[in-house]
Amino acid sequence: MTLVLVHGNPETAAVWNDLIPLLDDDDVQTLSPPGFGSPLPDNFDATSDAYVEWLAAELSHFSSPVDLIGHDWGGGHVVRLACERPDLIRSWASDILGVFTPEYVWHDRAQIWQTPKVGEEAVAAMVSTDPVETSTRYQSLGMSADIASQVANGVNADMAKAILSLYRSAAQPIVGNLFPTLTNASVRPGLAIIATADPFVGGELLARKAAEQAGAEVGILTDEGHWWMCSNPQAGADLINSFLANLDDNN
C-alpha cells in the first residue's frame, strides 16, 4: 500500500524528511501542492476547491487507493478529499480537523492574509526576508536546521500568491460551513492527529468535535506543536504506524 504525505503552508515537502525514515511503509511518497514547493501554474487559482481538484488528479495516477496523510493546509485538502473522493483512498489522516468547525477562529496571521492590501504587504515582506532569518524563525518553532533551511529557501512569489488566494477562499464562515459534510469522510477510516501545543488549528476540543463528526479516531501528540513531524518525528511515526497497522490487521 502506498502512503502519500501532503504538506501545507508556508512549507515544502522537506517538513517530512525526519518522519519518513521512521514510517513502516515501504512506499512513501510526497505531493507538493502548487505554490508550496512546486510551481504555481498560470491557470491555477489556488483556492481550496482548486487544491482538492489538484489532489484528486494526483491520486488518480496511482494504481490503487492510497493511505493519505496531510499536515496544515495539506491536512485541509486531505479532509475535503476524504469527503468528496473517498474512492481514491484507503484511509486518511489530518492534523487540522478542528478548522472545519463553525466555532473555529482563524489565527492572527491567517486573518492578515485574508485582509486586502494588508495581506499583500505581509506576503511581500515574507518573500523579501533573508532566508537565513526565516530559517532561524522556523528552527525556533521546532524544525531542525536542515529542514528549516530547505523550507525557507522555498518561500517565493508563487507561494505568496497561493497563500492569499487559499486563505481568502476559506475565510469564515466558509470553512466552518463544511462541518456537516465531514460525515462523508467516515466512508474510509480516518485519524485526527492532535498536537496539543499547536496554536493554529483550534485546539483539542474542536479537533475532537470534528473527529466525531467525521467518524475518525483520535491520536494525541502531547505537548507537541504545529511541526510535530520535525520536533518529535518518532512520536508522530508511532501514531501513524499504529493506525495503519490496525487497518492491515482488519483487512
mmCIF file of C-alpha atoms in Angstrom:
data_model
loop_
_atom_site.group_PDB
_atom_site.id
_atom_site.type_symbol
_atom_site.label_atom_id
_atom_site.label_comp_id
_atom_site.label_asym_id
_atom_site.label_seq_id
_atom_site.Cartn_x
_atom_site.Cartn_y
_atom_site.Cartn_z
ATOM 1 C CA MET A 1 0.000 0.000 0.000
ATOM 2 C CA THR A 2 1.276 3.463 -0.897
ATOM 3 C CA LEU A 3 1.414 6.121 1.809
ATOM 4 C CA VAL A 4 1.098 9.675 0.482
ATOM 5 C CA LEU A 5 2.067 12.749 2.517
ATOM 6 C CA VAL A 6 0.789 16.254 1.721
ATOM 7 C CA HIS A 7 2.239 19.336 3.437
ATOM 8 C CA GLY A 8 0.823 22.816 3.923
ATOM 9 C CA ASN A 9 1.786 26.469 4.285
ATOM 10 C CA PRO A 10 4.339 28.046 4.240
ATOM 11 C CA GLU A 11 6.203 24.817 3.612
ATOM 12 C CA THR A 12 7.823 22.409 1.213
ATOM 13 C CA ALA A 13 7.907 18.610 1.333
ATOM 14 C CA ALA A 14 11.124 18.889 3.383
ATOM 15 C CA VAL A 15 8.992 19.044 6.547
ATOM 16 C CA TRP A 16 8.551 15.264 6.242
ATOM 17 C CA ASN A 17 12.271 14.423 5.986
ATOM 18 C CA ASP A 18 12.744 13.282 9.588
ATOM 19 C CA LEU A 19 9.433 11.398 9.719
ATOM 20 C CA ILE A 20 9.684 9.325 6.543
ATOM 21 C CA PRO A 21 12.559 7.036 7.654
ATOM 22 C CA LEU A 22 10.541 6.109 10.764
ATOM 23 C CA LEU A 23 7.414 5.030 8.889
ATOM 24 C CA ASP A 24 6.866 1.310 8.390
ATOM 25 C CA ASP A 25 5.595 1.619 4.823
ATOM 26 C CA ASP A 26 7.988 0.650 2.037
ATOM 27 C CA ASP A 27 6.355 3.044 -0.439
ATOM 28 C CA VAL A 28 6.085 6.573 0.987
ATOM 29 C CA GLN A 29 5.569 9.445 -1.446
ATOM 30 C CA THR A 30 5.138 13.181 -1.006
ATOM 31 C CA LEU A 31 2.981 15.548 -3.012
ATOM 32 C CA SER A 32 3.738 19.278 -3.137
ATOM 33 C CA PRO A 33 0.660 21.488 -3.625
ATOM 34 C CA PRO A 34 1.138 24.091 -6.382
ATOM 35 C CA GLY A 35 2.891 27.142 -4.979
ATOM 36 C CA PHE A 36 4.222 25.271 -1.962
ATOM 37 C CA GLY A 37 7.419 23.679 -3.199
ATOM 38 C CA SER A 38 6.193 23.256 -6.756
ATOM 39 C CA PRO A 39 5.455 25.857 -9.458
ATOM 40 C CA LEU A 40 2.113 27.639 -9.497
ATOM 41 C CA PRO A 41 0.581 27.098 -12.971
ATOM 42 C CA ASP A 42 -0.718 30.201 -14.718
ATOM 43 C CA ASN A 43 -4.268 28.825 -14.901
ATOM 44 C CA PHE A 44 -4.410 27.600 -11.284
ATOM 45 C CA ASP A 45 -6.446 29.876 -8.991
ATOM 46 C CA ALA A 46 -5.085 28.381 -5.734
ATOM 47 C CA THR A 47 -8.448 28.229 -3.964
ATOM 48 C CA SER A 48 -9.385 25.469 -1.562
ATOM 49 C CA ASP A 49 -11.609 23.952 -4.267
ATOM 50 C CA ALA A 50 -8.746 24.027 -6.765
ATOM 51 C CA TYR A 51 -6.418 22.202 -4.392
ATOM 52 C CA VAL A 52 -8.968 19.440 -3.822
ATOM 53 C CA GLU A 53 -9.232 19.014 -7.587
ATOM 54 C CA TRP A 54 -5.434 19.006 -7.855
ATOM 55 C CA LEU A 55 -5.112 16.336 -5.154
ATOM 56 C CA ALA A 56 -7.774 14.163 -6.750
ATOM 57 C CA ALA A 57 -5.979 14.390 -10.093
ATOM 58 C CA GLU A 58 -2.659 13.415 -8.493
ATOM 59 C CA LEU A 59 -4.153 10.435 -6.663
ATOM 60 C CA SER A 60 -5.883 9.207 -9.805
ATOM 61 C CA HIS A 61 -2.438 8.326 -11.166
ATOM 62 C CA PHE A 62 -1.914 5.660 -8.504
ATOM 63 C CA SER A 63 -2.904 2.114 -9.411
ATOM 64 C CA SER A 64 -4.876 1.584 -6.196
ATOM 65 C CA PRO A 65 -6.319 3.652 -3.321
ATOM 66 C CA VAL A 66 -3.671 5.133 -1.025
ATOM 67 C CA ASP A 67 -3.270 5.919 2.644
ATOM 68 C CA LEU A 68 -3.328 9.727 2.690
ATOM 69 C CA ILE A 69 -1.871 11.945 5.421
ATOM 70 C CA GLY A 70 -1.957 15.744 5.475
ATOM 71 C CA HIS A 71 -0.356 18.424 7.605
ATOM 72 C CA ASP A 72 -1.547 22.030 7.954
ATOM 73 C CA TRP A 73 -3.344 23.038 4.743
ATOM 74 C CA GLY A 74 -2.290 19.707 3.285
ATOM 75 C CA GLY A 75 -4.465 18.268 6.048
ATOM 76 C CA GLY A 76 -7.278 20.533 4.928
ATOM 77 C CA HIS A 77 -7.029 19.226 1.386
ATOM 78 C CA VAL A 78 -6.952 15.660 2.700
ATOM 79 C CA VAL A 79 -10.134 16.128 4.744
ATOM 80 C CA ARG A 80 -12.007 17.593 1.819
ATOM 81 C CA LEU A 81 -10.724 14.833 -0.479
ATOM 82 C CA ALA A 82 -11.909 12.206 2.015
ATOM 83 C CA CYS A 83 -15.361 13.798 1.921
ATOM 84 C CA GLU A 84 -15.577 14.205 -1.845
ATOM 85 C CA ARG A 85 -13.470 11.412 -3.387
ATOM 86 C CA PRO A 86 -13.182 8.521 -0.921
ATOM 87 C CA ASP A 87 -12.793 6.152 -3.857
ATOM 88 C CA LEU A 88 -9.198 7.370 -4.218
ATOM 89 C CA ILE A 89 -8.073 6.435 -0.702
ATOM 90 C CA ARG A 90 -7.983 3.508 1.695
ATOM 91 C CA SER A 91 -7.593 5.762 4.736
ATOM 92 C CA TRP A 92 -6.878 9.352 5.672
ATOM 93 C CA ALA A 93 -5.284 11.370 8.477
ATOM 94 C CA SER A 94 -5.120 15.099 9.191
ATOM 95 C CA ASP A 95 -3.813 17.372 11.948
ATOM 96 C CA ILE A 96 -6.112 20.288 11.083
ATOM 97 C CA LEU A 97 -9.571 18.809 11.626
ATOM 98 C CA GLY A 98 -10.695 21.471 14.094
ATOM 99 C CA VAL A 99 -10.569 24.113 11.367
ATOM 100 C CA PHE A 100 -13.746 22.600 9.929
ATOM 101 C CA THR A 101 -15.921 23.550 12.892
ATOM 102 C CA PRO A 102 -18.160 26.650 12.866
ATOM 103 C CA GLU A 103 -16.530 27.835 16.106
ATOM 104 C CA TYR A 104 -13.020 27.920 14.648
ATOM 105 C CA VAL A 105 -11.391 31.363 14.521
ATOM 106 C CA TRP A 106 -8.539 31.791 12.075
ATOM 107 C CA HIS A 107 -5.217 32.623 13.719
ATOM 108 C CA ASP A 108 -3.876 36.179 13.551
ATOM 109 C CA ARG A 109 -1.543 35.637 10.588
ATOM 110 C CA ALA A 110 -4.314 33.986 8.572
ATOM 111 C CA GLN A 111 -6.611 36.946 9.226
ATOM 112 C CA ILE A 112 -3.902 39.286 7.964
ATOM 113 C CA TRP A 113 -3.560 37.238 4.768
ATOM 114 C CA GLN A 114 -7.346 37.312 4.359
ATOM 115 C CA THR A 115 -7.396 41.132 4.511
ATOM 116 C CA PRO A 116 -6.971 43.017 1.207
ATOM 117 C CA LYS A 117 -3.861 45.185 0.911
ATOM 118 C CA VAL A 118 -2.629 44.217 4.380
ATOM 119 C CA GLY A 119 -2.270 40.629 3.201
ATOM 120 C CA GLU A 120 -0.360 41.686 0.094
ATOM 121 C CA GLU A 121 2.039 43.692 2.235
ATOM 122 C CA ALA A 122 2.542 40.744 4.600
ATOM 123 C CA VAL A 123 3.420 38.193 1.923
ATOM 124 C CA ALA A 124 5.689 40.694 0.159
ATOM 125 C CA ALA A 125 7.615 41.105 3.411
ATOM 126 C CA MET A 126 7.768 37.335 3.791
ATOM 127 C CA VAL A 127 9.278 36.880 0.345
ATOM 128 C CA SER A 128 11.809 39.674 0.840
ATOM 129 C CA THR A 129 13.045 38.372 4.205
ATOM 130 C CA ASP A 130 16.533 36.841 4.184
ATOM 131 C CA PRO A 131 16.142 33.020 4.072
ATOM 132 C CA VAL A 132 18.653 32.731 6.920
ATOM 133 C CA GLU A 133 16.387 34.835 9.135
ATOM 134 C CA THR A 134 13.361 32.801 8.070
ATOM 135 C CA SER A 135 15.224 29.571 8.768
ATOM 136 C CA THR A 136 16.123 30.759 12.260
ATOM 137 C CA ARG A 137 12.475 31.505 13.000
ATOM 138 C CA TYR A 138 11.406 28.059 11.766
ATOM 139 C CA GLN A 139 14.018 26.432 13.977
ATOM 140 C CA SER A 140 12.565 28.256 16.981
ATOM 141 C CA LEU A 141 9.211 26.636 16.149
ATOM 142 C CA GLY A 142 10.549 23.085 16.100
ATOM 143 C CA MET A 143 12.206 22.447 12.736
ATOM 144 C CA SER A 144 15.718 21.057 12.512
ATOM 145 C CA ALA A 145 18.328 23.379 10.989
ATOM 146 C CA ASP A 146 18.456 21.376 7.746
ATOM 147 C CA ILE A 147 14.691 21.217 7.267
ATOM 148 C CA ALA A 148 14.244 24.870 8.235
ATOM 149 C CA SER A 149 16.819 25.916 5.654
ATOM 150 C CA GLN A 150 15.143 23.913 2.890
ATOM 151 C CA VAL A 151 11.698 25.267 3.738
ATOM 152 C CA ALA A 152 12.961 28.853 3.977
ATOM 153 C CA ASN A 153 14.546 28.593 0.539
ATOM 154 C CA GLY A 154 11.162 27.524 -0.854
ATOM 155 C CA VAL A 155 9.483 30.824 0.061
ATOM 156 C CA ASN A 156 8.907 32.709 -3.179
ATOM 157 C CA ALA A 157 6.421 34.776 -5.171
ATOM 158 C CA ASP A 158 4.400 31.703 -6.169
ATOM 159 C CA MET A 159 3.932 30.794 -2.515
ATOM 160 C CA ALA A 160 2.919 34.357 -1.662
ATOM 161 C CA LYS A 161 0.261 34.389 -4.379
ATOM 162 C CA ALA A 162 -1.045 30.977 -3.352
ATOM 163 C CA ILE A 163 -1.279 31.959 0.320
ATOM 164 C CA LEU A 164 -3.546 34.918 -0.382
ATOM 165 C CA SER A 165 -5.889 33.009 -2.657
ATOM 166 C CA LEU A 166 -6.084 29.913 -0.474
ATOM 167 C CA TYR A 167 -6.768 31.670 2.806
ATOM 168 C CA ARG A 168 -9.280 34.067 1.296
ATOM 169 C CA SER A 169 -11.173 31.167 -0.259
ATOM 170 C CA ALA A 170 -11.584 29.637 3.202
ATOM 171 C CA ALA A 171 -12.391 32.650 5.364
ATOM 172 C CA GLN A 172 -15.108 32.034 7.923
ATOM 173 C CA PRO A 173 -17.893 31.125 7.693
ATOM 174 C CA ILE A 174 -16.858 29.277 4.515
ATOM 175 C CA VAL A 175 -14.689 26.578 6.079
ATOM 176 C CA GLY A 176 -16.973 26.181 9.109
ATOM 177 C CA ASN A 177 -19.922 25.614 6.795
ATOM 178 C CA LEU A 178 -18.215 22.404 5.637
ATOM 179 C CA PHE A 179 -18.707 20.825 9.081
ATOM 180 C CA PRO A 180 -21.885 18.885 8.144
ATOM 181 C CA THR A 181 -20.070 17.319 5.177
ATOM 182 C CA LEU A 182 -17.475 15.694 7.454
ATOM 183 C CA THR A 183 -19.807 12.737 7.872
ATOM 184 C CA ASN A 184 -18.909 11.808 4.284
ATOM 185 C CA ALA A 185 -15.318 11.164 5.388
ATOM 186 C CA SER A 186 -16.490 8.305 7.609
ATOM 187 C CA VAL A 187 -16.695 6.114 4.497
ATOM 188 C CA ARG A 188 -12.959 5.490 4.983
ATOM 189 C CA PRO A 189 -11.012 5.004 8.235
ATOM 190 C CA GLY A 190 -9.706 8.330 9.458
ATOM 191 C CA LEU A 191 -7.263 9.625 12.045
ATOM 192 C CA ALA A 192 -7.379 13.038 13.694
ATOM 193 C CA ILE A 193 -3.824 13.859 14.747
ATOM 194 C CA ILE A 194 -3.962 16.329 17.631
ATOM 195 C CA ALA A 195 -0.740 18.083 18.609
ATOM 196 C CA THR A 196 -1.866 19.648 21.857
ATOM 197 C CA ALA A 197 0.528 22.621 21.746
ATOM 198 C CA ASP A 198 -0.350 23.633 18.170
ATOM 199 C CA PRO A 199 -1.682 27.225 18.397
ATOM 200 C CA PHE A 200 -3.013 27.454 14.850
ATOM 201 C CA VAL A 201 -5.708 24.807 14.382
ATOM 202 C CA GLY A 202 -8.316 25.411 17.072
ATOM 203 C CA GLY A 203 -7.225 23.193 19.930
ATOM 204 C CA GLU A 204 -8.126 19.721 21.139
ATOM 205 C CA LEU A 205 -11.813 20.361 21.864
ATOM 206 C CA LEU A 206 -12.639 21.465 18.318
ATOM 207 C CA ALA A 207 -10.486 18.722 16.811
ATOM 208 C CA ARG A 208 -12.332 16.083 18.814
ATOM 209 C CA LYS A 209 -15.686 17.540 17.777
ATOM 210 C CA ALA A 210 -14.720 17.377 14.112
ATOM 211 C CA ALA A 211 -13.237 13.892 14.516
ATOM 212 C CA GLU A 212 -16.511 12.621 15.942
ATOM 213 C CA GLN A 213 -18.415 14.160 13.039
ATOM 214 C CA ALA A 214 -16.028 12.502 10.572
ATOM 215 C CA GLY A 215 -16.071 9.147 12.326
ATOM 216 C CA ALA A 216 -12.301 9.358 12.833
ATOM 217 C CA GLU A 217 -10.241 8.002 15.670
ATOM 218 C CA VAL A 218 -8.099 10.406 17.657
ATOM 219 C CA GLY A 219 -4.341 10.306 18.133
ATOM 220 C CA ILE A 220 -2.786 12.643 20.696
ATOM 221 C CA LEU A 221 0.724 14.103 20.498
ATOM 222 C CA THR A 222 1.038 15.615 23.957
ATOM 223 C CA ASP A 223 2.874 18.941 24.206
ATOM 224 C CA GLU A 224 3.892 18.857 20.532
ATOM 225 C CA GLY A 225 3.438 21.926 18.367
ATOM 226 C CA HIS A 226 2.489 22.647 14.778
ATOM 227 C CA TRP A 227 5.584 20.970 13.307
ATOM 228 C CA TRP A 228 5.312 17.768 15.325
ATOM 229 C CA MET A 229 6.820 15.761 12.472
ATOM 230 C CA CYS A 230 10.010 17.779 12.970
ATOM 231 C CA SER A 231 10.081 18.250 16.757
ATOM 232 C CA ASN A 232 9.138 14.662 17.615
ATOM 233 C CA PRO A 233 9.108 12.522 14.482
ATOM 234 C CA GLN A 234 9.268 9.286 16.453
ATOM 235 C CA ALA A 235 6.032 10.019 18.308
ATOM 236 C CA GLY A 236 4.347 11.004 15.071
ATOM 237 C CA ALA A 237 5.583 7.883 13.300
ATOM 238 C CA ASP A 238 4.466 5.635 16.154
ATOM 239 C CA LEU A 239 0.958 7.086 15.961
ATOM 240 C CA ILE A 240 0.750 6.719 12.183
ATOM 241 C CA ASN A 241 2.309 3.248 12.135
ATOM 242 C CA SER A 242 -0.155 2.021 14.763
ATOM 243 C CA PHE A 243 -3.135 3.431 12.854
ATOM 244 C CA LEU A 244 -2.051 1.807 9.590
ATOM 245 C CA ALA A 245 -1.118 -1.496 11.246
ATOM 246 C CA ASN A 246 -4.629 -1.752 12.657
ATOM 247 C CA LEU A 247 -6.016 -1.259 9.156
ATOM 248 C CA ASP A 248 -3.845 -4.099 7.873
ATOM 249 C CA ASP A 249 -4.933 -6.361 10.714
ATOM 250 C CA ASN A 250 -8.598 -5.717 9.920
ATOM 251 C CA ASN A 251 -8.260 -6.432 6.200
#
